[in-house]
Amino acid sequence: MYRTLGIDLGTTNSVVAHLRRGEPEIIFNRQNQEATPSVVGRGRRGELLVGSTARGRLALDGENVIRSVKRFVGRRFRDPQVQAALDELDYKVTAGTDGDVNVWFDGRSYTPVEISAIILHRLKEDAEQRFGEPFQRAVITVPAYFGERQVAATQEAGRMAGLHVLRVINEPTAAALAYGMTNEAGDEGRTVLVYDLGGGTFDISILLLVPGSVSVLGIEGDNLLGGDDFDRAITTALLEDIREEYGSDYQPDRRDRPRIASAAEVVKIELSNQEASDVVLAGLGAGQLVLETVFERPRFEELIEARIERTIELTHKAIMQANLTVGDIDEVLLVGGSTSIPLVARRLGEVFGPKRIRRGVNPMQCVALGAAVQSALVSEVECPECRAPGDLAASACSNCAASLLGGPRVSCPGCHLPVDPAADACPKCEHVLEAAGAAPVAAAQAAPAAQTRGCPRCGTPAAAGATACELCGETLGGQAGAAAGATSTAAEDVGLRCAGCGVVNPPGTEVCASCGELMQVTNPFDITPKNLGIELNDGRLAVIIPKNTSYPTSAPVSREFVVSGSGRQRLEVAVYEGEHEIAQQNELIGHLTLRLPAGLGGRTPVDVSFGLDRDRTITLSVRIQGGDEKTVKLERVTLDPELKVQVEDQQRQIESFTDRWGAELTEAELREAQQLMDTLDDMAAGQTKGQSVDAALERAQFQLKAQRWVRGSEAYLSLFLHYCEKHLDPSDLRRLRAVASELRLRREAADWEGAMAAAAHADELCDSLGHTFRMLTMCNVYVNQSLVSPALAQRIMAELRGLDRAVESANMEAANRHNSALLLLYAEAQRELGDDPLPEQVGPVRPEEAGPR
Ligand code: ADP
Ligand code: MG
């Protein structure tokens, strides 16, 4: 069995836990703290700092202290949530080339996924150092409102950090698991409200617990409300105190501001346990001023009252939206650091009655502990490549041999991104990774305990050979074997204790082997965090599955639309997720196009249906009355769906190019096309490997254009030679043949520059011989490839034969006559071809509202 880390990757703080002797347990970080601030910074010598040391650099190097990056994960720059969060940042955030958010750190731009990967890698390293065993798998929690792309982005960050992400679960579900509440739920179930007030966000979730399952009934919240607001309120109050004493023109400078802010947080935290907090701030105002005051709890409560009231209002709203009443809520769980504020529990107690408020588990630890519990409830591990279910004890997929563990990672010395130590260079900054330098770090990662061995409970360093911790008495025995670098652990070591009889069962156990108690907890129903719908012809979003609908859906949800359009057009059904009335203001999830049946008139009914599976993957079906039916699964990807559409379009073009020319392509050309397809496949699957998708698309477009042009030129040249041979001068013929063989050679050598130059030369040469030859070539092509109507083809053929006879008998006058006739027929053929608009040139149509019948 492999150890799995439960990770609460928070906006403000991240906490990790694991299962030990059947119980979830927090793993402290290298600074011996239970929570690691989700902050990335750089030290004086440019070294990477993560956590409280990074946060400590705020006063000195604010623009290189990256905080709250979770707000940007999986979102686009123009997302209103991103725009709203921009105001409060010290660091630079810009729109990335792919429409995503770019965060600037230490002179480089990073994606929010990369910053998250740096944090996750640090959490993993610290846990390994503390516990003495590698953690190659993780369960990561996300807010219940996270959409498709945000979940996918979180998984990608885990993969980058060297973790195989077994599951991504909802934070409120994790909280309930930490309380072990699922075991207490009677047959009729219990309704639990999770009130999560963190540093910068407030989330409410209503859960229904029945034995063996947790379902989400409703979610609500405010993304810009939390402990930071309370800190700011105290900061403002402290500034007032200073001004009262020293005059109203006092303005805090760059050094004072962060000092006052951190004093404010200390005040807030102290007031959770005591009635008053002493503040002493010396050396303010360039060393001139001293603030000495006592901050009392009532003053603090007055400052934050309005914000706490807002959380109560949102709580009522969430209950109402779930079609429940306050009386239906059996219990309220307090989660998040800010719920330690006494006013919170007091206000909730007034609403629900103090008995229903549960606070048995530390609110800062709750979510991570639940993630650890979840790690023992997972019964199989899904292959990241082929999606086949695998055995938990396996390290590689039995179907495709892909690894079921996270890969080894070292922090790149150039850009700090976690990278594979076996790579030659960092995929992001191209820093050359010296094998010699990287190897010891990799070895340390495989067996970190060989270097540091501390008590897993309190962190006190232990002497070699010690069997118990000197400070807390914790047994150290089990670690000796681990220190040797063994990665596999006995199943019971990573299993969960049965609440009924106390026996520890291996992970994935359904019922306790000893007492038969149900161990498994599933999420049979979750609810959609946002509306899901399609774009109508007028640009509005037609909602098919509204926000707060439970899934997986037992049967697909369908809605009828109509479509007006001719048989030449395509019907496009684009799926969006979001709250905005205008479809394109929301997140594009994917799309599907169908050809409309021929001879369509008026308004034709179209049936669109959505099915949602356990993973929230959408199965989209579109059925046109009297026409096609098409069904696709819209896979979750991290790539911006708009770019994905472009990538897929490019792939279709490459495919049709290779289909069209097939056997005529050289091996080099086929290889090149395959490589392009592979790169684009990776991109479509969200694996950009540090490359810009825009740049890759541009390269692919250029290459395809070059190949098409070269291929087209050569084809034309060979037809030109074939049909005009007997009419051409021997010297012209020689020159044309030389260019043809040059072109062929370059193509075979995959020398695109050379091939393009030769193609240009060929085009020029053909043109220089005059319009008549082009006309002759094309007339032959029209006839032989049946591109024109049979009547016209017959007339062209008659003239071509006449011309041949005239040339053979050297009758120049007759030859000229046939040429003139052919010129007219050539023009006629072009008109005939031009009258037929190519179907794809007409834009697609979208469904319209069916309207009342
Ligand atoms: P997130 O889920 O956003 O990462 P946390 O749950 O870690 O947030 O909560 C962090 C917030 O909790 C911070 O604003 C911090 O100041 C606040 N906090 C932590 N402990 C206490 C306490 N004892 N009293 C009041 N606030 C606290
Ligand atoms: Mg949290």
Coordinates of C-alpha atoms and ligand atoms in Angstrom, one line a residue, residues 8-13 70 171 196-199 201 203 335-337 363 367, ligand 2:
D8 CA -6.7 21.1 2.4
L9 CA -5.3 23.5 -0.2
G10 CA -6.8 26.7 1.2
T11 CA -7.0 30.2 0.0
T12 CA -5.2 31.5 3.1
N13 CA -3.7 28.3 4.7
K70 CA -6.6 29.9 -5.3
E171 CA -14.4 20.7 1.5
D196 CA -16.9 27.7 6.7
L197 CA -15.5 31.1 7.4
G198 CA -11.8 31.3 6.3
G199 CA -9.4 34.0 5.6
T201 CA -14.0 33.4 1.6
D203 CA -18.9 29.1 2.2
V335 CA -15.1 25.1 9.8
G336 CA -12.3 27.6 9.0
G337 CA -10.1 29.7 11.2
P363 CA -11.9 24.2 12.6
V367 CA -11.0 19.7 6.2
Ligands
MG2 MG -10.6 26.5 4.2

